[in-house]
Short mmCIF file of C-alpha atoms and ligand atoms in Angstrom, two decimals:
data_model
loop_
_atom_site.label_atom_id
_atom_site.label_comp_id
_atom_site.label_asym_id
_atom_site.label_seq_id
_atom_site.Cartn_x
_atom_site.Cartn_y
_atom_site.Cartn_z
CA MET A 1 45.44 -36.07 -46.84
CA LEU A 2 43.66 -33.10 -45.20
CA PRO A 3 43.95 -32.71 -41.35
CA THR A 4 40.91 -32.84 -39.25
CA VAL A 5 39.48 -29.95 -37.23
CA THR A 6 36.77 -30.66 -34.74
CA ILE A 7 34.51 -27.81 -33.72
CA VAL A 8 32.51 -28.33 -30.51
CA GLY A 9 29.39 -26.29 -30.64
CA ALA A 10 27.61 -26.32 -34.01
CA GLY A 11 25.77 -22.93 -33.42
CA GLN A 12 26.30 -19.69 -35.19
CA VAL A 13 30.02 -19.15 -34.68
CA GLY A 14 30.92 -22.92 -34.90
CA ALA A 15 28.92 -23.73 -38.21
CA THR A 16 30.10 -20.49 -39.84
CA ALA A 17 33.80 -21.36 -39.01
CA ALA A 18 33.21 -24.88 -40.33
CA HIS A 19 31.86 -23.46 -43.65
CA LEU A 20 34.82 -21.07 -44.03
CA LEU A 21 37.35 -23.89 -43.32
CA LEU A 22 35.71 -26.15 -45.85
CA LEU A 23 35.36 -23.40 -48.63
CA LYS A 24 39.06 -22.65 -48.24
CA GLY A 25 39.80 -26.46 -48.51
CA LEU A 26 41.84 -26.26 -45.28
CA ALA A 27 40.63 -29.28 -43.36
CA ASN A 28 38.07 -32.04 -42.96
CA VAL A 29 35.61 -31.07 -40.33
CA VAL A 30 33.89 -32.78 -37.29
CA LEU A 31 31.03 -30.93 -35.73
CA ILE A 32 29.98 -31.89 -32.25
CA ASP A 33 26.93 -30.51 -30.44
CA VAL A 34 24.71 -31.70 -27.55
CA VAL A 35 21.52 -30.94 -29.41
CA GLU A 36 20.38 -34.12 -31.07
CA GLY A 37 20.50 -33.88 -34.93
CA LEU A 38 21.98 -30.41 -35.00
CA ALA A 39 25.56 -31.28 -35.83
CA ALA A 40 24.52 -34.18 -38.03
CA GLY A 41 22.07 -31.92 -39.99
CA LYS A 42 24.46 -29.05 -40.40
CA SER A 43 27.31 -31.38 -41.46
CA LEU A 44 25.12 -32.83 -44.20
CA ASP A 45 24.25 -29.35 -45.51
CA LEU A 46 28.02 -28.30 -45.35
CA LEU A 47 29.01 -31.58 -47.20
CA GLN A 48 26.56 -30.68 -49.95
CA ALA A 49 27.74 -26.92 -50.00
CA ALA A 50 31.30 -28.21 -50.42
CA ALA A 51 30.27 -30.53 -53.30
CA ILE A 52 28.68 -27.51 -55.18
CA GLU A 53 32.12 -25.98 -54.94
CA ASN A 54 33.68 -29.30 -56.25
CA LEU A 55 35.55 -29.73 -52.91
CA GLY A 56 36.13 -33.34 -51.82
CA VAL A 57 36.22 -32.66 -48.15
CA ALA A 58 34.89 -34.80 -45.40
CA VAL A 59 32.30 -33.39 -42.88
CA THR A 60 30.57 -35.27 -40.13
CA GLY A 61 28.45 -34.36 -37.19
CA SER A 62 27.72 -36.11 -33.91
CA THR A 63 26.62 -35.78 -30.38
CA ASP A 64 29.43 -38.08 -29.40
CA TYR A 65 32.65 -36.43 -28.13
CA ALA A 66 34.65 -39.58 -29.25
CA ALA A 67 34.13 -38.31 -32.84
CA MET A 68 37.01 -35.89 -32.20
CA ALA A 69 39.59 -38.58 -31.99
CA GLY A 70 42.62 -37.95 -34.23
CA SER A 71 41.91 -34.24 -34.64
CA ARG A 72 44.84 -31.97 -35.29
CA LEU A 73 42.82 -28.99 -33.86
CA VAL A 74 39.83 -28.58 -31.65
CA VAL A 75 37.78 -25.40 -31.65
CA ILE A 76 35.45 -24.85 -28.65
CA THR A 77 32.49 -22.60 -29.44
CA ALA A 78 29.96 -24.31 -27.18
CA GLY A 79 28.02 -22.38 -24.75
CA LEU A 80 25.61 -19.56 -24.31
CA ALA A 81 25.85 -16.32 -26.32
CA ARG A 82 25.01 -12.89 -25.10
CA LYS A 83 21.54 -11.28 -25.39
CA PRO A 84 20.94 -7.46 -25.41
CA GLY A 85 21.86 -5.95 -22.03
CA MET A 86 24.12 -8.90 -21.01
CA SER A 87 27.76 -8.58 -20.51
CA ARG A 88 30.22 -11.33 -21.45
CA ASP A 89 30.80 -11.95 -17.76
CA ASP A 90 27.10 -12.72 -17.20
CA LEU A 91 27.88 -15.90 -19.06
CA LEU A 92 30.64 -17.05 -16.70
CA ALA A 93 28.93 -19.73 -14.45
CA ALA A 94 26.84 -21.32 -17.22
CA ASN A 95 29.68 -21.41 -19.69
CA ALA A 96 32.16 -22.84 -17.25
CA ASN A 97 29.87 -25.64 -16.58
CA ILE A 98 29.72 -26.35 -20.27
CA VAL A 99 33.43 -25.83 -21.23
CA GLY A 100 34.99 -27.54 -18.27
CA PRO A 101 33.56 -31.08 -19.13
CA ILE A 102 34.41 -30.49 -22.87
CA ALA A 103 37.95 -29.85 -21.92
CA ASP A 104 38.03 -33.27 -20.20
CA HIS A 105 36.77 -34.90 -23.35
CA VAL A 106 39.48 -33.08 -25.31
CA ALA A 107 42.22 -34.42 -23.00
CA ARG A 108 40.76 -37.85 -23.40
CA PHE A 109 39.97 -38.15 -27.11
CA ALA A 110 42.36 -35.66 -28.74
CA PRO A 111 45.35 -35.50 -26.42
CA GLN A 112 47.65 -34.15 -29.05
CA ALA A 113 45.44 -31.46 -30.45
CA VAL A 114 45.95 -27.70 -30.41
CA VAL A 115 42.84 -26.11 -28.81
CA ILE A 116 41.32 -22.85 -29.71
CA VAL A 117 38.75 -21.56 -27.22
CA VAL A 118 36.05 -19.13 -28.34
CA THR A 119 33.35 -19.40 -25.70
CA ASN A 120 32.92 -16.27 -23.51
CA PRO A 121 34.07 -14.90 -21.20
CA LEU A 122 37.14 -15.73 -23.33
CA ASP A 123 40.16 -15.19 -21.16
CA VAL A 124 38.60 -17.11 -18.27
CA MET A 125 37.41 -20.04 -20.45
CA THR A 126 40.91 -20.24 -21.96
CA ARG A 127 42.45 -20.66 -18.48
CA LEU A 128 39.86 -23.25 -17.55
CA VAL A 129 40.68 -25.40 -20.62
CA LEU A 130 44.37 -24.98 -19.93
CA GLN A 131 43.82 -26.24 -16.40
CA ARG A 132 41.34 -29.02 -17.18
CA THR A 133 43.30 -30.47 -20.16
CA GLY A 134 46.70 -30.24 -18.50
CA PHE A 135 47.99 -29.37 -22.04
CA PRO A 136 51.21 -27.20 -22.31
CA ARG A 137 50.38 -23.44 -22.79
CA GLU A 138 51.57 -23.72 -26.47
CA ARG A 139 48.55 -25.82 -27.29
CA VAL A 140 45.78 -23.87 -25.53
CA LEU A 141 44.82 -20.57 -27.22
CA GLY A 142 41.84 -18.22 -27.12
CA MET A 143 40.38 -16.33 -30.07
CA ALA A 144 39.40 -12.75 -29.62
CA GLY A 145 42.34 -10.63 -30.69
CA THR A 146 42.09 -11.55 -34.43
CA LEU A 147 38.38 -10.59 -34.18
CA ASP A 148 38.97 -7.35 -32.39
CA THR A 149 41.85 -6.37 -34.66
CA GLY A 150 39.74 -7.22 -37.64
CA ARG A 151 37.05 -4.82 -36.35
CA LEU A 152 39.34 -2.03 -35.83
CA ARG A 153 40.89 -2.47 -39.26
CA ALA A 154 37.40 -2.48 -40.74
CA PHE A 155 36.53 0.78 -39.09
CA VAL A 156 39.76 2.57 -39.95
CA ALA A 157 39.65 1.35 -43.58
CA GLN A 158 35.97 2.50 -43.93
CA ARG A 159 36.81 5.94 -42.26
CA LEU A 160 39.69 6.59 -44.60
CA ALA A 161 38.17 4.92 -47.70
CA VAL A 162 41.19 2.58 -48.23
CA SER A 163 41.46 -1.26 -48.44
CA PRO A 164 41.54 -3.13 -45.14
CA ALA A 165 44.68 -4.76 -46.49
CA SER A 166 46.43 -1.37 -46.14
CA VAL A 167 45.51 -1.19 -42.36
CA GLN A 168 47.57 -2.87 -39.73
CA ALA A 169 46.75 -2.89 -36.10
CA MET A 170 47.08 -4.95 -32.87
CA VAL A 171 44.35 -5.26 -30.19
CA LEU A 172 45.43 -6.93 -26.93
CA GLY A 173 44.29 -7.52 -23.34
CA SER A 174 40.99 -8.85 -22.39
CA HIS A 175 38.15 -9.56 -24.78
CA GLY A 176 35.69 -6.95 -23.31
CA ASP A 177 35.75 -3.59 -21.82
CA LEU A 178 39.38 -3.81 -20.83
CA MET A 179 40.76 -4.60 -24.43
CA VAL A 180 43.93 -2.65 -25.02
CA CYS A 181 44.30 -1.13 -28.48
CA VAL A 182 48.01 -0.42 -29.04
CA LYS A 183 47.63 3.05 -30.70
CA ASP A 184 51.21 2.99 -32.24
CA SER A 185 50.37 -0.31 -33.95
CA ILE A 186 47.70 1.26 -36.11
CA ARG A 187 49.32 1.99 -39.37
CA VAL A 188 47.81 2.80 -42.78
CA ASP A 189 50.10 1.87 -45.73
CA GLY A 190 52.98 1.84 -43.38
CA THR A 191 52.38 5.35 -41.80
CA ALA A 192 51.11 6.08 -38.28
CA VAL A 193 47.28 6.61 -38.29
CA SER A 194 47.98 9.80 -36.34
CA GLN A 195 49.29 11.33 -39.70
CA ARG A 196 45.98 10.49 -41.40
CA LEU A 197 43.36 11.07 -38.72
CA PRO A 198 43.01 13.51 -35.77
CA ALA A 199 43.38 11.87 -32.26
CA PRO A 200 39.73 12.23 -31.31
CA ASP A 201 38.73 10.41 -34.56
CA VAL A 202 41.07 7.52 -33.62
CA ASP A 203 39.72 7.31 -30.14
CA GLN A 204 36.20 7.16 -31.47
CA LEU A 205 37.20 4.12 -33.71
CA ILE A 206 38.89 2.45 -30.81
CA THR A 207 35.75 2.89 -28.64
CA ARG A 208 33.55 1.54 -31.37
CA THR A 209 35.91 -1.42 -31.68
CA ARG A 210 35.71 -1.98 -27.85
CA ASP A 211 31.90 -1.97 -28.12
CA GLY A 212 31.75 -3.73 -31.45
CA GLY A 213 30.20 -6.97 -30.14
CA ALA A 214 27.50 -5.06 -28.12
CA GLU A 215 26.69 -2.95 -31.15
CA ILE A 216 25.92 -6.14 -33.17
CA VAL A 217 24.04 -7.75 -30.23
CA SER A 218 21.79 -4.74 -29.90
CA LEU A 219 20.81 -4.95 -33.60
CA LEU A 220 20.53 -8.69 -33.87
CA LYS A 221 18.73 -9.09 -30.40
CA SER A 222 18.62 -12.86 -30.42
CA SER A 223 22.35 -13.68 -31.18
CA SER A 224 25.79 -12.23 -31.12
CA ALA A 225 28.21 -11.79 -34.05
CA TYR A 226 29.39 -14.81 -35.89
CA TYR A 227 30.74 -14.01 -39.39
CA ALA A 228 33.80 -12.02 -38.11
CA PRO A 229 34.39 -14.37 -35.15
CA ALA A 230 34.44 -17.29 -37.62
CA GLY A 231 36.96 -15.31 -39.67
CA GLY A 232 39.16 -14.72 -36.60
CA ILE A 233 39.09 -18.48 -35.88
CA VAL A 234 40.02 -19.42 -39.45
CA GLN A 235 42.89 -16.80 -39.44
CA MET A 236 44.43 -18.73 -36.44
CA VAL A 237 43.60 -22.25 -37.82
CA THR A 238 45.28 -21.36 -41.05
CA ALA A 239 48.48 -20.18 -39.48
CA ILE A 240 48.66 -23.35 -37.35
CA LEU A 241 47.81 -25.74 -40.19
CA ARG A 242 50.09 -24.16 -42.64
CA ASP A 243 52.87 -23.58 -40.03
CA THR A 244 53.15 -19.91 -41.25
CA HIS A 245 54.81 -18.41 -38.12
CA GLU A 246 52.71 -15.38 -38.60
CA ILE A 247 52.27 -12.98 -35.69
CA MET A 248 48.74 -12.20 -34.49
CA PRO A 249 47.08 -11.57 -31.24
CA ALA A 250 45.73 -14.57 -29.29
CA CYS A 251 44.81 -15.31 -25.69
CA VAL A 252 47.53 -17.31 -24.06
CA CYS A 253 48.63 -17.98 -20.56
CA LEU A 254 51.60 -15.67 -19.56
CA GLU A 255 54.69 -16.82 -17.86
CA GLY A 256 56.35 -13.62 -17.08
CA GLU A 257 55.83 -11.80 -20.29
CA TYR A 258 54.64 -8.29 -19.82
CA GLY A 259 55.37 -8.78 -16.12
CA LEU A 260 52.36 -11.15 -15.79
CA ARG A 261 52.03 -14.64 -14.72
CA GLU A 262 49.45 -17.48 -14.61
CA VAL A 263 46.80 -15.40 -16.31
CA CYS A 264 45.49 -15.84 -19.89
CA LEU A 265 45.23 -12.56 -21.87
CA GLY A 266 45.46 -11.45 -25.46
CA VAL A 267 49.03 -10.77 -26.62
CA PRO A 268 50.87 -11.02 -29.94
CA VAL A 269 52.04 -14.53 -30.56
CA GLU A 270 53.80 -16.30 -33.37
CA LEU A 271 51.68 -19.22 -34.53
CA SER A 272 53.22 -22.44 -35.99
CA ALA A 273 52.30 -26.11 -36.35
CA ARG A 274 52.73 -26.63 -32.57
CA GLY A 275 50.44 -23.73 -31.58
CA VAL A 276 52.28 -20.90 -29.96
CA ALA A 277 55.94 -20.84 -31.16
CA ARG A 278 56.68 -17.66 -29.19
CA VAL A 279 55.02 -14.85 -27.21
CA VAL A 280 56.01 -11.56 -28.69
CA GLU A 281 56.74 -8.68 -26.29
CA GLN A 282 55.50 -5.53 -28.04
CA PRO A 283 56.59 -2.12 -26.80
CA LEU A 284 53.70 -0.58 -24.86
CA SER A 285 53.13 2.95 -23.55
CA PRO A 286 52.94 3.15 -19.75
CA GLN A 287 49.11 3.73 -20.02
CA GLU A 288 48.83 0.50 -22.25
CA ARG A 289 50.92 -1.46 -19.98
CA GLU A 290 48.78 -0.34 -16.95
CA ALA A 291 45.60 -1.22 -18.92
CA LEU A 292 46.97 -4.74 -19.69
CA HIS A 293 47.60 -5.20 -15.92
CA ARG A 294 44.13 -3.91 -15.06
CA ALA A 295 42.69 -6.46 -17.58
CA ALA A 296 44.80 -9.23 -15.87
CA GLU A 297 43.43 -8.33 -12.48
CA GLN A 298 39.85 -8.50 -13.73
CA VAL A 299 40.44 -11.93 -15.27
CA ARG A 300 42.03 -13.10 -11.98
CA THR A 301 38.95 -11.92 -9.95
CA GLN A 302 36.63 -13.71 -12.30
CA LEU A 303 38.64 -16.93 -12.09
CA LYS A 304 38.14 -16.94 -8.26
O1 TXD B 1 35.52 -13.39 -29.90
C1 TXD B 1 35.03 -14.35 -29.28
N1 TXD B 1 35.72 -15.13 -28.52
C2 TXD B 1 33.60 -14.57 -29.52
C3 TXD B 1 32.91 -15.54 -28.54
C4 TXD B 1 32.78 -14.00 -30.55
C5 TXD B 1 31.57 -14.44 -30.79
C6 TXD B 1 30.90 -15.35 -29.93
N2 TXD B 1 31.60 -15.66 -28.77
C7 TXD B 1 31.04 -16.67 -27.91
O2 TXD B 1 30.98 -18.05 -28.45
C8 TXD B 1 29.57 -16.52 -27.43
O3 TXD B 1 29.51 -15.55 -26.36
C9 TXD B 1 29.25 -17.94 -26.97
O4 TXD B 1 29.83 -18.15 -25.70
C10 TXD B 1 30.02 -18.86 -27.97
C11 TXD B 1 29.15 -19.27 -29.05
O5 TXD B 1 28.51 -18.40 -29.75
P1 TXD B 1 27.37 -18.60 -30.86
O6 TXD B 1 26.81 -17.44 -31.26
O7 TXD B 1 27.92 -19.83 -31.74
O8 TXD B 1 26.25 -19.44 -29.87
P2 TXD B 1 25.10 -20.47 -30.28
O9 TXD B 1 24.63 -20.19 -31.65
O10 TXD B 1 24.15 -20.41 -29.21
O11 TXD B 1 25.89 -21.85 -30.31
C12 TXD B 1 26.39 -22.47 -29.16
C13 TXD B 1 26.16 -24.01 -29.40
C14 TXD B 1 24.65 -24.42 -29.47
O12 TXD B 1 24.37 -25.12 -30.79
C15 TXD B 1 24.58 -25.35 -28.31
O13 TXD B 1 23.72 -26.47 -28.50
C16 TXD B 1 26.01 -25.86 -28.12
O14 TXD B 1 26.77 -24.56 -28.38
N3 TXD B 1 26.34 -26.45 -26.89
C17 TXD B 1 27.14 -27.53 -26.75
N4 TXD B 1 27.65 -28.24 -27.68
C18 TXD B 1 28.52 -29.29 -27.29
N5 TXD B 1 28.62 -29.71 -25.93
C19 TXD B 1 27.89 -28.92 -24.94
N6 TXD B 1 28.14 -29.31 -23.63
C20 TXD B 1 27.19 -27.83 -25.36
N7 TXD B 1 26.45 -26.90 -24.71
C21 TXD B 1 25.94 -26.06 -25.67
#
C-alpha cells in the first residue's frame, strides 16, 4: 500500500508538488487548505489526471486538519507568497501566524510524521515548526537547498550546454540573500567548474541563483516560482519514502555542526526513512564558513 503524504496549502507550490508526487506514483495525497472548496476541487482534478495516466492513487482534499491523520509525511506550503518588491522576510509575521497553528495540528493529528516546511521565510518557519511540534530535529526539515541547488545546476548546464545530470553543486545557508554556494562543490562531469569557466562567469551564475526567486517574481508579478520548488520538495520526499540515504541540502536545526547551535539552516544531510539520518559536515573555505555564520545571525535576529 502506498504511504500517504499530506500537503497543507493547496496553492501553486502545494498543488504542483501533489501533481508530481502522484505522477511518480510515490504516494497517496491529502490536500488541506483553509479556502472552502480549493483542496477538494484540486484533489478531484488531480484524481482525474492520475486516472488518465492509469495510476490508481488516492487523492482527497479538505479544510479539516484531521484529514492528515496517519500521514507518513506532512509538507507545509500554506502562507503568503512574495509579490514584486517584497523580500521573503516581509512575510515573517503573517506566515508565522499561519504556520504556528498548523504545526499544532500536525503534532495532534500526525504525531509520527516527518515534516517538510516550505513556507517563507524558510529558516525561521522551520524553527517555529520544530518548537511548536516538539518533534525531534530528525523529523522537521525545511526545503530550499534542493531548489537553490537545482537553480544553480540549471544555469551552469545551460551556460556550458551540457546535461544538468553532469552538473553537481551544493547550496547551503539561508534561503535568501545569505545563501552560501560552496564553490568547490560545483563540478561538471567530475571536474571543478573553475576548469571550464572563468571565475567572474561562475560568480555571475551564483548571483543569478541567489536572486533566482526574485527574477521569477518580477516576471510573474502575481505569484512566485512553483514548478522548481515542487521539484525540490519531491526530491526530498522521494529520498525519505524510499529510504535512499542520499545526501542533499536541507534546512535542519544544528546542534554543534559547523560551530552552530539552536538555529535552523541549510546544510547537507543524509535522508532516510526517519528523516535526517545524519548532518554532513562539508569542508568550507573560511569565507564560506563566515557566510554561514552570518546567515545564522540573521535567522536568529528574525526569530526574536
Ligand atoms: O524554496 C522555498 N522554500 C519556497 C517557498 C519556494 C517557493 C515558494 N515559497 C513559499 O511557499 C512562498 O513564499 C509561500 O510562503 C509558500 C507558498 O507559496 P505558493 O506560491 O504556493 O502560495 P499560494 O499559491 O498563495 O498558496 C498558499 C496557500 C493558499 O491556497 C492559501 O489558501 C493557503 O496556502 N493557506 C492555508 N492553508 C491551510 N491552512 C492555513 N492556515 C492557510 N493559510 C493559507
